[in-house]
CSV table of C-alpha atoms in Angstrom, one decimal:
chain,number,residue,atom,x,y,z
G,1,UNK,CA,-19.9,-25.4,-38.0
G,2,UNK,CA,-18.8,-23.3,-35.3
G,3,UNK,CA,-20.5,-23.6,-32.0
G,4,UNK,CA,-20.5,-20.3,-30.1
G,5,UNK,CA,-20.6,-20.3,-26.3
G,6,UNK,CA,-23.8,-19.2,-24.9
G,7,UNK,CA,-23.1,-16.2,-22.5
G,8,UNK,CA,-24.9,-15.8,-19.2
G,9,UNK,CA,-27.3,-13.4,-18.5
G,10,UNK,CA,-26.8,-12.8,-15.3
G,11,UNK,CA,-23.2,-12.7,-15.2
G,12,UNK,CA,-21.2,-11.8,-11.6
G,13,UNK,CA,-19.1,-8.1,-11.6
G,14,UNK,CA,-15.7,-8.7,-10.8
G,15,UNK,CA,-15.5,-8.5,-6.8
G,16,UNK,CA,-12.9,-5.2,-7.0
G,17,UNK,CA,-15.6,-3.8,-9.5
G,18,UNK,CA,-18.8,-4.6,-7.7
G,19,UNK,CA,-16.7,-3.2,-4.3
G,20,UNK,CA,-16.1,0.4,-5.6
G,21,UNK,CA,-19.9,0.4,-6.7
G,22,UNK,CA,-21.0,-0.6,-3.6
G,23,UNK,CA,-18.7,2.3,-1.5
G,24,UNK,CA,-19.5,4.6,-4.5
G,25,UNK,CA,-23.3,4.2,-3.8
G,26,UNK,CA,-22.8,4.6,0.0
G,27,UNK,CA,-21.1,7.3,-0.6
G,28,UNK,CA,-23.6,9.1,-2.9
G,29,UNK,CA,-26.2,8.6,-0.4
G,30,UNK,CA,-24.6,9.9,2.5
G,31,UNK,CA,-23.7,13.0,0.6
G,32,UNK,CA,-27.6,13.0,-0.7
G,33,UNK,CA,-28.7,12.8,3.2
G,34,UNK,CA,-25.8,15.7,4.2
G,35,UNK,CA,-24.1,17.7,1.0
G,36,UNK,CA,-22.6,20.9,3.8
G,37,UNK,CA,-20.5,18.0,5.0
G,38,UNK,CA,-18.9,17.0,2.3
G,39,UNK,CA,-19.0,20.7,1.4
G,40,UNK,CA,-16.9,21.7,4.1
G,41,UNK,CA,-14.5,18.9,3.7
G,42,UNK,CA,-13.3,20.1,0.3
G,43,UNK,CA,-13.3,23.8,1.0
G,44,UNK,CA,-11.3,23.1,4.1
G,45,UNK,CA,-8.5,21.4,2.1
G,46,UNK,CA,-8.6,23.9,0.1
G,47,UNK,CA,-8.5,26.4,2.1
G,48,UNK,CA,-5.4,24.7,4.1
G,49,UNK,CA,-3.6,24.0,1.2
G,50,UNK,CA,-4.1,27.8,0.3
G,51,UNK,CA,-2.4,28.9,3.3
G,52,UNK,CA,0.3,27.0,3.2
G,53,UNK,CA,1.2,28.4,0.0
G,54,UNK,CA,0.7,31.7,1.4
G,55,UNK,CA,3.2,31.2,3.9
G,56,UNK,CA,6.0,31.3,1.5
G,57,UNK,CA,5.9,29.3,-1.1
G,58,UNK,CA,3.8,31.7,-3.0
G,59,UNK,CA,7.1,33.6,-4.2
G,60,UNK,CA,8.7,31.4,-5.7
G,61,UNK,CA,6.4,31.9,-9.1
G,62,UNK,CA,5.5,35.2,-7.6
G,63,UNK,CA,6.1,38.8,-10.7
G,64,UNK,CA,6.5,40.5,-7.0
G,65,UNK,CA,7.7,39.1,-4.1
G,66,UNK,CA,7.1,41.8,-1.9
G,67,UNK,CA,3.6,42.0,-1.5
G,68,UNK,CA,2.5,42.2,2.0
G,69,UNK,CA,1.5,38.8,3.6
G,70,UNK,CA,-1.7,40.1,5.1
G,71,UNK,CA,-2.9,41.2,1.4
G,72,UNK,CA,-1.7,37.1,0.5
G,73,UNK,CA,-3.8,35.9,3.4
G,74,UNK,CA,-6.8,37.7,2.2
G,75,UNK,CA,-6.3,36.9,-1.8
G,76,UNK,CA,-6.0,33.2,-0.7
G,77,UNK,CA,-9.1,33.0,1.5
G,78,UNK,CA,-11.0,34.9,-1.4
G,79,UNK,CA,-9.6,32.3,-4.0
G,80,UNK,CA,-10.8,29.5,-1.7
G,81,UNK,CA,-13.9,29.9,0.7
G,82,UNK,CA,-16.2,30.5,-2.6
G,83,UNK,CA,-15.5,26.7,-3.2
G,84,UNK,CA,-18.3,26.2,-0.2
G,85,UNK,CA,-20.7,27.2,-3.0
G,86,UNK,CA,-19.7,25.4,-5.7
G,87,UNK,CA,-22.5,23.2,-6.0
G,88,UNK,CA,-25.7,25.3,-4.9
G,89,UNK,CA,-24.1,28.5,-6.8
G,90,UNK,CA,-21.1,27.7,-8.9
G,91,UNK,CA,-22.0,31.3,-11.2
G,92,UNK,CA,-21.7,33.3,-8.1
G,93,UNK,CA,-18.7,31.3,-6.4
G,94,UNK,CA,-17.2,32.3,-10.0
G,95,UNK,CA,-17.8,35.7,-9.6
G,96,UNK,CA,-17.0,35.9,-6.0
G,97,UNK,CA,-13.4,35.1,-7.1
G,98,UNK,CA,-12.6,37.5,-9.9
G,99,UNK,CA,-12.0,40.0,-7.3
G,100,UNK,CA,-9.3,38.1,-5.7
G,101,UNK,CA,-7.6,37.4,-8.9
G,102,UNK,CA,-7.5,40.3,-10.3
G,103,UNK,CA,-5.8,42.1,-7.3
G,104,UNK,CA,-3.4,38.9,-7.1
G,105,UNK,CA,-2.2,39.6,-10.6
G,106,UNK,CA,-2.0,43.4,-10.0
G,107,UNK,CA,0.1,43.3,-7.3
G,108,UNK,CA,2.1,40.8,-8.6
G,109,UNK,CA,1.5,37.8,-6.5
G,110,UNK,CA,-0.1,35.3,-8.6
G,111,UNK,CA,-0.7,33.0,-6.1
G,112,UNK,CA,-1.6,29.4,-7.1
G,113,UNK,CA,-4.9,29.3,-5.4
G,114,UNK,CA,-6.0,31.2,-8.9
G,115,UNK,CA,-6.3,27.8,-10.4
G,116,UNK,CA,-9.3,27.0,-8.0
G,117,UNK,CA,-11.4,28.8,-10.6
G,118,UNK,CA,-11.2,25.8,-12.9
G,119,UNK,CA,-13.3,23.4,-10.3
G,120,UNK,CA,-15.6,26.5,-10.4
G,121,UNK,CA,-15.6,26.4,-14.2
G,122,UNK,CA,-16.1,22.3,-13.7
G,123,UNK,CA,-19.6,23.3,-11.9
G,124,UNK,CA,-20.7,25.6,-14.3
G,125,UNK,CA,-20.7,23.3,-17.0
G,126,UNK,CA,-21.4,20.5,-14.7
G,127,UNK,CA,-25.0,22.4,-13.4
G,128,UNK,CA,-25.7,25.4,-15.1
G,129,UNK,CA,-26.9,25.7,-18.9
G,130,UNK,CA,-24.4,25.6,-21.2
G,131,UNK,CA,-24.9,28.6,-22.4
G,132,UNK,CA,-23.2,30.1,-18.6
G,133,UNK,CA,-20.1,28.8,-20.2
G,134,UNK,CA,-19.2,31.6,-22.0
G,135,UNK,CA,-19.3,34.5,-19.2
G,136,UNK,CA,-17.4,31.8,-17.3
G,137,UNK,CA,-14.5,31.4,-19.9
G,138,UNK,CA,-14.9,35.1,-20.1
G,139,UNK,CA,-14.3,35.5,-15.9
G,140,UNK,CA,-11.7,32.6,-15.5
G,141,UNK,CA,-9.3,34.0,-18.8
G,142,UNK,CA,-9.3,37.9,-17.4
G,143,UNK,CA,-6.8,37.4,-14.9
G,144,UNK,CA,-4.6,36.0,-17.8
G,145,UNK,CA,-5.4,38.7,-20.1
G,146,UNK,CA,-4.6,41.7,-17.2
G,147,UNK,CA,-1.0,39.5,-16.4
G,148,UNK,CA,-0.2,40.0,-20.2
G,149,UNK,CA,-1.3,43.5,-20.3
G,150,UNK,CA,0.4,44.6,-17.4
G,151,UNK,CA,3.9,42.2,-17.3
G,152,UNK,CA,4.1,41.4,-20.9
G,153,UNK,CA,5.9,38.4,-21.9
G,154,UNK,CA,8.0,38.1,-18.7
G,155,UNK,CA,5.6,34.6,-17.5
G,156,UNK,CA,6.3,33.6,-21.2
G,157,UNK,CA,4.8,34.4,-24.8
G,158,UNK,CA,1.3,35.9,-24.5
G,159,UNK,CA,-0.2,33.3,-26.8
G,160,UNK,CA,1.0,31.0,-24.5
G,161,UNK,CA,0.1,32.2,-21.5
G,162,UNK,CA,-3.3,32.7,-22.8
G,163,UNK,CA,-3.0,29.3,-25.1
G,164,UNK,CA,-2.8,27.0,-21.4
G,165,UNK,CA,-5.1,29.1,-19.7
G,166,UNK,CA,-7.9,28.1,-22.0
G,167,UNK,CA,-6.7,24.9,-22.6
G,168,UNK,CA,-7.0,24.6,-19.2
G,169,UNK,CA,-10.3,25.9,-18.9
G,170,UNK,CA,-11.2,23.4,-21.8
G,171,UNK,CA,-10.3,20.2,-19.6
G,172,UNK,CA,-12.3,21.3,-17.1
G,173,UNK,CA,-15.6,22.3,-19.2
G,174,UNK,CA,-15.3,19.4,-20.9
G,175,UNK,CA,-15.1,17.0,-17.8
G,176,UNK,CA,-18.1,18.3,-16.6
G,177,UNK,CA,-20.1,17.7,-19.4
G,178,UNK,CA,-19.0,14.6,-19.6
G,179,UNK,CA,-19.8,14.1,-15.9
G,180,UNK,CA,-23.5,15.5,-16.7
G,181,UNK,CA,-24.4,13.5,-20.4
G,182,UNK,CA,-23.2,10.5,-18.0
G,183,UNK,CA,-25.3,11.1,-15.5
G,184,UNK,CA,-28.4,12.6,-17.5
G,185,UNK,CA,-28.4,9.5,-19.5
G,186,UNK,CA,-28.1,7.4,-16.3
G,187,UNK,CA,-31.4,9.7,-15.2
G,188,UNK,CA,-32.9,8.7,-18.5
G,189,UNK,CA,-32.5,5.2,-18.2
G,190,UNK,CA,-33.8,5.0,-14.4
G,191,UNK,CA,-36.8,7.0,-15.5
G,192,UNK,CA,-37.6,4.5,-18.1
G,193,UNK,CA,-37.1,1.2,-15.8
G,194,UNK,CA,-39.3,3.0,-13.0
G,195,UNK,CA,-42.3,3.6,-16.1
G,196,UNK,CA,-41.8,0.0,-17.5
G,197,UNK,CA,-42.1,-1.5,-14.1
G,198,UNK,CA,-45.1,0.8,-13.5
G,199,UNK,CA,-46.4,-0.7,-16.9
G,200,UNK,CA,-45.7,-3.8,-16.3
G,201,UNK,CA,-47.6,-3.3,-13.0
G,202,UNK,CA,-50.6,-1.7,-14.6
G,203,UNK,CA,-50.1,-5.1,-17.3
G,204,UNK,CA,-50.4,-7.4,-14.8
G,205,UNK,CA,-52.8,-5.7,-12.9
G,206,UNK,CA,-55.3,-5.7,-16.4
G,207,UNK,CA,-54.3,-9.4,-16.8
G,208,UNK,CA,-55.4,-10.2,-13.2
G,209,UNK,CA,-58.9,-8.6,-13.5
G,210,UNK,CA,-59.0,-10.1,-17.3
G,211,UNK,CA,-58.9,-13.3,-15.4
G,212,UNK,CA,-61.1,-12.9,-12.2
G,213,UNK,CA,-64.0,-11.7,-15.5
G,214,UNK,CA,-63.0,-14.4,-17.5
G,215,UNK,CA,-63.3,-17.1,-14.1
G,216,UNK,CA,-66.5,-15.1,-12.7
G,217,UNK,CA,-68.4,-15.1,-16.3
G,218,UNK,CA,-67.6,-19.3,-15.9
G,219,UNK,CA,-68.6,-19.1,-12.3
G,220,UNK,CA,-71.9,-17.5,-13.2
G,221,UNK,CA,-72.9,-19.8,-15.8
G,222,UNK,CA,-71.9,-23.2,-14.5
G,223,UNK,CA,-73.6,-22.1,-11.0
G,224,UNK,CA,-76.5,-20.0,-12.0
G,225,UNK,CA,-77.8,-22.4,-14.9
G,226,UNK,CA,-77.1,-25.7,-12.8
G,227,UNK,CA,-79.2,-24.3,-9.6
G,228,UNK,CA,-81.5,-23.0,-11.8
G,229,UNK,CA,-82.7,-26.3,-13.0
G,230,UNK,CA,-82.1,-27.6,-9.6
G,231,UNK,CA,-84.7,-25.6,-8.0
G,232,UNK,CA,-87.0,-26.7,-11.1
G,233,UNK,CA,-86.9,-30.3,-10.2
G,234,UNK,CA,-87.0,-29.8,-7.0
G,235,UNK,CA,-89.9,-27.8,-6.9
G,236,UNK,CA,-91.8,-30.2,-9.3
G,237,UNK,CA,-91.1,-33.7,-7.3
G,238,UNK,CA,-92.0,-31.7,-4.1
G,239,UNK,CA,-95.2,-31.5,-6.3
G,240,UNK,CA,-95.3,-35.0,-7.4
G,241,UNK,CA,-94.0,-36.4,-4.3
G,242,UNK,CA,-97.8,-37.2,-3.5
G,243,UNK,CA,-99.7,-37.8,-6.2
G,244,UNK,CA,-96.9,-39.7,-7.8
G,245,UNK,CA,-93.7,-40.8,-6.0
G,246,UNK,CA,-92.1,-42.5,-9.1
G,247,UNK,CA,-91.9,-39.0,-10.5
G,248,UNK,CA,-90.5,-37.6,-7.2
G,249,UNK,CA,-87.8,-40.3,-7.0
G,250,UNK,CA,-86.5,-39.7,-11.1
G,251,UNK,CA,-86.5,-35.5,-10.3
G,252,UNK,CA,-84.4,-36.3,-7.2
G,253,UNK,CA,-82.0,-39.0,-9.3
G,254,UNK,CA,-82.1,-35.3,-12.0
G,255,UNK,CA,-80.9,-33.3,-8.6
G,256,UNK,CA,-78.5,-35.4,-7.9
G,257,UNK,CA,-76.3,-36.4,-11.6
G,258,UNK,CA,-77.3,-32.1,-12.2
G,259,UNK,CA,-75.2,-31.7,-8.9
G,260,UNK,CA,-72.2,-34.1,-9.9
G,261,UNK,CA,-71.9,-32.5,-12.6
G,262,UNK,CA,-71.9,-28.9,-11.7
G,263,UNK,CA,-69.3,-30.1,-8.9
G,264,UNK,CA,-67.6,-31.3,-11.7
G,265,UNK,CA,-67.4,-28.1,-14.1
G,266,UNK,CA,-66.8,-26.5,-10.7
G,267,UNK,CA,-63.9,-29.0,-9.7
G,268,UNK,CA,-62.0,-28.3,-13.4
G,269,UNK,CA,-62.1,-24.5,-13.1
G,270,UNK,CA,-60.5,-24.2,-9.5
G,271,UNK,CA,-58.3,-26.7,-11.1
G,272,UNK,CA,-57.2,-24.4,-13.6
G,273,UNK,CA,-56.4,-22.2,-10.6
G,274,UNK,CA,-53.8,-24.6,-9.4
G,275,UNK,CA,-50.0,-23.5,-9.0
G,276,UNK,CA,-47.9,-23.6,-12.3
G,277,UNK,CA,-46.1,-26.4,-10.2
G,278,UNK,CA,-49.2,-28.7,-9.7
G,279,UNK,CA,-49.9,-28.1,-13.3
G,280,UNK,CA,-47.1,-29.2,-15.1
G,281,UNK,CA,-47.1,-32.4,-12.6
G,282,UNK,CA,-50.5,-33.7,-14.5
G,283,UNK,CA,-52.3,-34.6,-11.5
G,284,UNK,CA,-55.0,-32.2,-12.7
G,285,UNK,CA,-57.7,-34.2,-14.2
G,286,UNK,CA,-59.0,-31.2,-16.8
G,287,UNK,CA,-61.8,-31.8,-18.9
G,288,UNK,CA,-62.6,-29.9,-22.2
G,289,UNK,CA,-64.8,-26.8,-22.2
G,290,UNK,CA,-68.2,-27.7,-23.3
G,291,UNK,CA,-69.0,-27.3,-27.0
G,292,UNK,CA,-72.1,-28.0,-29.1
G,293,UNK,CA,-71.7,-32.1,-28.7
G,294,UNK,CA,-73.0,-31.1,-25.2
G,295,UNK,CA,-76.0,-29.3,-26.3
G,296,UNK,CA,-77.8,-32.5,-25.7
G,297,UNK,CA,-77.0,-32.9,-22.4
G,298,UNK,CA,-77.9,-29.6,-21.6
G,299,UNK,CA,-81.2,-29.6,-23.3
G,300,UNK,CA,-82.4,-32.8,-21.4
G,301,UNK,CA,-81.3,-31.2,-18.2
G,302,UNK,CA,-83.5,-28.1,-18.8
G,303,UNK,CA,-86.3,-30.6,-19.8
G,304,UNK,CA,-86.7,-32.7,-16.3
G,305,UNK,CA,-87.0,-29.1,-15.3
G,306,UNK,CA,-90.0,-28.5,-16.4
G,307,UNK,CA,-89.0,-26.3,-19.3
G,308,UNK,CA,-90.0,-27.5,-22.5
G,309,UNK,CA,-87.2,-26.6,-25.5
G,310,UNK,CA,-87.3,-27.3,-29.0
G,311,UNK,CA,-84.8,-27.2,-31.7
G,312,UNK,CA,-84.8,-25.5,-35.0
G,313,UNK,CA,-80.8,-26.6,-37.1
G,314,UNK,CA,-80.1,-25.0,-40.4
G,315,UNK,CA,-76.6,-26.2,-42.1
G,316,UNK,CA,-73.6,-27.9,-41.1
G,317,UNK,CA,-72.0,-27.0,-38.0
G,318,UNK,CA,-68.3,-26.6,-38.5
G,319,UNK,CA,-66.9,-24.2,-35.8
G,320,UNK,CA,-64.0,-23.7,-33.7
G,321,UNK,CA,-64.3,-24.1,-30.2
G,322,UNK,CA,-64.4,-20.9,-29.3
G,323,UNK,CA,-67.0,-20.5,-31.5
G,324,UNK,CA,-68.4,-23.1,-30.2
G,325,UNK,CA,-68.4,-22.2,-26.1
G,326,UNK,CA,-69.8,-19.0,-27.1
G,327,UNK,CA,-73.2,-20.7,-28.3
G,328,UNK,CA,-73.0,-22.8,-25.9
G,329,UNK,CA,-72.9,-20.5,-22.5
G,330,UNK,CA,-75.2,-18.3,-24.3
G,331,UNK,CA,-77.8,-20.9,-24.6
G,332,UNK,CA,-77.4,-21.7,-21.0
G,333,UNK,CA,-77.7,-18.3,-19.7
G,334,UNK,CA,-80.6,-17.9,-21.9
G,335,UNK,CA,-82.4,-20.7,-20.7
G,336,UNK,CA,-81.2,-20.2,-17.3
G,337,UNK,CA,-83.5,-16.8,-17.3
G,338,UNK,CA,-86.4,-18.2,-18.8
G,339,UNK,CA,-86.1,-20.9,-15.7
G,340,UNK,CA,-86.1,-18.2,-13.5
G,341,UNK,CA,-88.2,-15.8,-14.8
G,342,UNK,CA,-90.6,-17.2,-17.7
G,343,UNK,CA,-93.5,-18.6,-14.8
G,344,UNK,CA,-95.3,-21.6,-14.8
G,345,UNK,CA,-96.6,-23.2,-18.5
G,346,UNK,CA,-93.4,-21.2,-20.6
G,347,UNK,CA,-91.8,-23.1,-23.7
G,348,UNK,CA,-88.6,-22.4,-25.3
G,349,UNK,CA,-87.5,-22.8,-28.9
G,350,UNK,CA,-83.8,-22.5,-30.1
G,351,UNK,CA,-83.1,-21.6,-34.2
G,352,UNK,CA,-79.4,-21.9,-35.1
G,353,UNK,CA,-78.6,-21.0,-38.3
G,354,UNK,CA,-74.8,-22.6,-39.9
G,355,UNK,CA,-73.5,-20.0,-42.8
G,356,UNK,CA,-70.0,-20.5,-44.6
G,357,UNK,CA,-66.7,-19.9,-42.8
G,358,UNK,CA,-68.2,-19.7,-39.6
G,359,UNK,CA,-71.0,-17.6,-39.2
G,360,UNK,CA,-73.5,-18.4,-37.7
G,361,UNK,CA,-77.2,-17.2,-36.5
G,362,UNK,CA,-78.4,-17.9,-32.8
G,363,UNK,CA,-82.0,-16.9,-32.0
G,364,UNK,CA,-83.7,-18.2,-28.0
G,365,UNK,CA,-87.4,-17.4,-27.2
G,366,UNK,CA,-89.4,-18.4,-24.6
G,367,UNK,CA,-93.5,-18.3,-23.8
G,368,UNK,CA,-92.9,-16.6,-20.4
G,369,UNK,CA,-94.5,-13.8,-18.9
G,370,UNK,CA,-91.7,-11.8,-20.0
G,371,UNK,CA,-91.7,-7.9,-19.4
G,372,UNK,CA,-89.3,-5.6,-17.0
G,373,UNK,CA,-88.2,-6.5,-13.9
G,374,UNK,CA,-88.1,-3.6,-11.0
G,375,UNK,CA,-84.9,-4.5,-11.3
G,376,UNK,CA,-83.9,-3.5,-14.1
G,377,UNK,CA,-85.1,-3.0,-17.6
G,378,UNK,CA,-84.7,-6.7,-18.5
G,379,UNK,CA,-84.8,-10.2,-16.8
G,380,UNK,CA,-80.9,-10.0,-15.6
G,381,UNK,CA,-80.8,-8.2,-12.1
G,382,UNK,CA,-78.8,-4.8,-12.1
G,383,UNK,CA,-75.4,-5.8,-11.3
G,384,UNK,CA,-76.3,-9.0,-12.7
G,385,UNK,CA,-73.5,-10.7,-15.2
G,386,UNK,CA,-75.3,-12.8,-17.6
G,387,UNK,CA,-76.3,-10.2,-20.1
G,388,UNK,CA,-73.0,-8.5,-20.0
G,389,UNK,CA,-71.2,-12.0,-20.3
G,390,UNK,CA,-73.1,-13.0,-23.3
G,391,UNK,CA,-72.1,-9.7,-24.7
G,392,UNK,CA,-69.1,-10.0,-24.1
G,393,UNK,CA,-68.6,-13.4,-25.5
G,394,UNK,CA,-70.0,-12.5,-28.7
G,395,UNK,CA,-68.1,-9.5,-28.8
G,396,UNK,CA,-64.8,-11.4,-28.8
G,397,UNK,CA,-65.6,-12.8,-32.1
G,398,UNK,CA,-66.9,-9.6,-33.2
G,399,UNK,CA,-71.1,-10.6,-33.3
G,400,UNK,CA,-74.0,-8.8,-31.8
G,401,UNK,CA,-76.3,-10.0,-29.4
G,402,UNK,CA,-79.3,-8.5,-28.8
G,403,UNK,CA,-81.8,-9.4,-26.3
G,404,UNK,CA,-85.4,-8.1,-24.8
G,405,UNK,CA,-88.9,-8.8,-24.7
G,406,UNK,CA,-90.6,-9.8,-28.2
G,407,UNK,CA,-92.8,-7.3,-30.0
G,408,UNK,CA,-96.6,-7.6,-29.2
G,409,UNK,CA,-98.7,-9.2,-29.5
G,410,UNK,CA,-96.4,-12.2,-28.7
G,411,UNK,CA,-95.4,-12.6,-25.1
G,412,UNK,CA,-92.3,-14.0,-23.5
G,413,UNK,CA,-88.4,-13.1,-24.4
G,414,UNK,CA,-85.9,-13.4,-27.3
G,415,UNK,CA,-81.7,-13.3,-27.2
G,416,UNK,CA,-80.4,-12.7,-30.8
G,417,UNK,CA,-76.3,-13.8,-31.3
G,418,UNK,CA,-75.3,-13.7,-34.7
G,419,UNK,CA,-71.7,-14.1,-35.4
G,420,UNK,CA,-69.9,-12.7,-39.0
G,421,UNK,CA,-67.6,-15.1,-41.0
G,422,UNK,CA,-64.2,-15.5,-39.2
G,423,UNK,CA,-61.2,-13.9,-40.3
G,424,UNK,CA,-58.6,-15.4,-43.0
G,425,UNK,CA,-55.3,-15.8,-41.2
């Protein structure tokens, strides 16, 4: 078997190859941050190089040697100084050169400078639509077309003549369309990396405020619930503390093991919030999320609180974890309010109801006072996340949850979760 050689991702350039980039993208810039210089630059070699050959070497491919040098002078600035407009307004730099050329082949001189007309014709295609390509093959070939009209076939066979003229022309349409797919796709693909980084931004920006939800929802229930029943026992051994001091001294041993462990739900969530690099050493003590095996626990917690609870089981329970956590935080936030809110005297019941593959049936109700807070329209405070958290729990799982005061002439509250059968994977 044939063992093939993995090849690096990010793989070096070769140092000549990553130095022409990095001149070529200084140069880009600096002609981004000033184009007339450049602009000048080029005309003005052109220009020079125009009137060098207008001092005399212009006759040496000239139909008529005898043109007057102050007529050449003129033709080859004409041919020439257009070139400063090449890139703004390549069309009319074109057009500005017919003029020129056309009197140059009249009169015989057919100076060299003619050929600027294919960098022109380079532009066209390069920045104009494409469709400017024809009344630019149309401008740059009459020169060629009056030369055979008016000297015949004494530069060489018409067909020729006309043949490397748009040949010519050809090279230099086609180089700038080249030069413009090029650097359209290169467009195309910048575009796209700046709106997948802007994605990935707006990805990881929804991730991070998943996550501060996800961590505030646990927040909420490990602190709310735990200082709810807090407050309960400490309000009832301040109340037993003279009557009876034995049951003072067991509701402050209740404060005190309900505190350890709310320090430690609290301790194993910031712990989740450790650095990937402290993770993966396993010096993080983590503890399982809390499932119905813990029901217990939390039941006698709510008990030495004062509150009451009994328990109503139908079927087996045979759930995920997930499943699982959901019951669980939304029986703590549901006794958490009835803490809080249900007065002196309330009782609460719990009925959980097992189906087949996972459904299940969740129903809390208390004795309390119950009715609408000025707060709001229930007993959560507006801007309060423990109804929205149940909701949202039970709507990962796709379940309802409803929850409000119970119909007259009862008195107190009810929270209704039911969960459909999961999925087949």
């Amino acid at each position: 078997m044939d063992h093939v050689k993995p090849v690096p991702e990010n793989r070096a350039a070769e140092p000549l190859t990553e130095y022409v980039q990095r001149v070529n993208r200084r140069v880009r810039a600096f002609d981004r941050r000033r184009p007339l210089v450049w602009d000048l630059h080029l005309t003005g070699f052109w220009v020079a190089a125009a009137l060098i050959d207008a001092s005399g070497g212009w006759r040496n491919v000239a139909h008529d040697p005898g043109v007057p040098v102050g007529l050449v002078l003129v033709l080859s600035l004409g041919l020439s100084v257009p070139l400063l407009w090449r890139r703004s307004h390549p069309g009319a730099a074109l057009l500005a050169t017919l003029p020129a050329a056309l009197v140059s082949v009249w009169t015989g001189a057919a100076l060299q400078a003619a050929l600027l007309q294919l960098l022109l014709v380079h532009h066209v295609a390069l920045r104009l639509p494409l469709r400017s390509l024809w009344w630019a093959v149309a401008l740059s070939t009459a020169p060629t077309c009056l030369a055979v009209a008016r000297y015949g076939d004494s530069a060489g066979p018409w067909h020729q003549q006309l043949g490397s003229q748009l040949s010519a022309i050809g090279v230099a349409a086609l180089i700038g369309i080249t030069v413009r797919t090029r650097r359209d796709y290169t467009q195309v693909l910048e575009d796209r990396a700046r709106r997948l980084e802007t994605e990935r931004d707006q990805q990881v920006r929804l991730a991070a405020a998943a996550e501060r939800a996800r961590i505030a929802r646990e927040m909420h229930d490990i602190i709310g619930h735990n200082l709810s029943v807090i407050t309960g026992l400490a309000d009832g051994g301040r109340y037993a503390a003279v009557k009876s001091p034995d049951r003072a001294t067991q509701a402050l041993d209740a404060i005190g093991s309900t505190s350890r462990q709310a320090l430690a739900e609290l301790r194993r969530l910031l712990d989740i919030l450790r650095d990937d690099d402290q993770a993966t050493t396993g010096r993080a003590e983590l503890s399982p999320q809390p499932a119905l095996t813990d029901l217990d626990r939390l039941l006698d917690g709510v008990r030495r609180a004062g509150l009451p609870v009994r328990t109503t089981v139908r079927g087996e329970a045979a759930l995920p974890e997930g499943r699982q956590l959901t019951l669980y935080r939304v029986i703590q936030e549901a006794l958490t309010n009835t803490l809080k809110h249900a007065g002196p005297d309330a009782t609460a019941h719990i009925a959980l109801s097992y189906a087949t593959a996972g459904a299940v049936t969740l129903t809390v109700t208390d004795t309390g006072s119950g009715g609408p807070l000025p707060a709001g329209p229930s007993r959560q405070p507006a801007g309060g996340r423990g109804l929205p958290g149940m909701r949202e729990r039970t709507s990962l799982y796709g379940g309802t949850l409803e929850a409000g005061p119970r119909p007259a002439p009862e008195r107190g509250w009810r929270v209704h979760l039911q969960l459909p059968e999961e999925t087949p994977q």
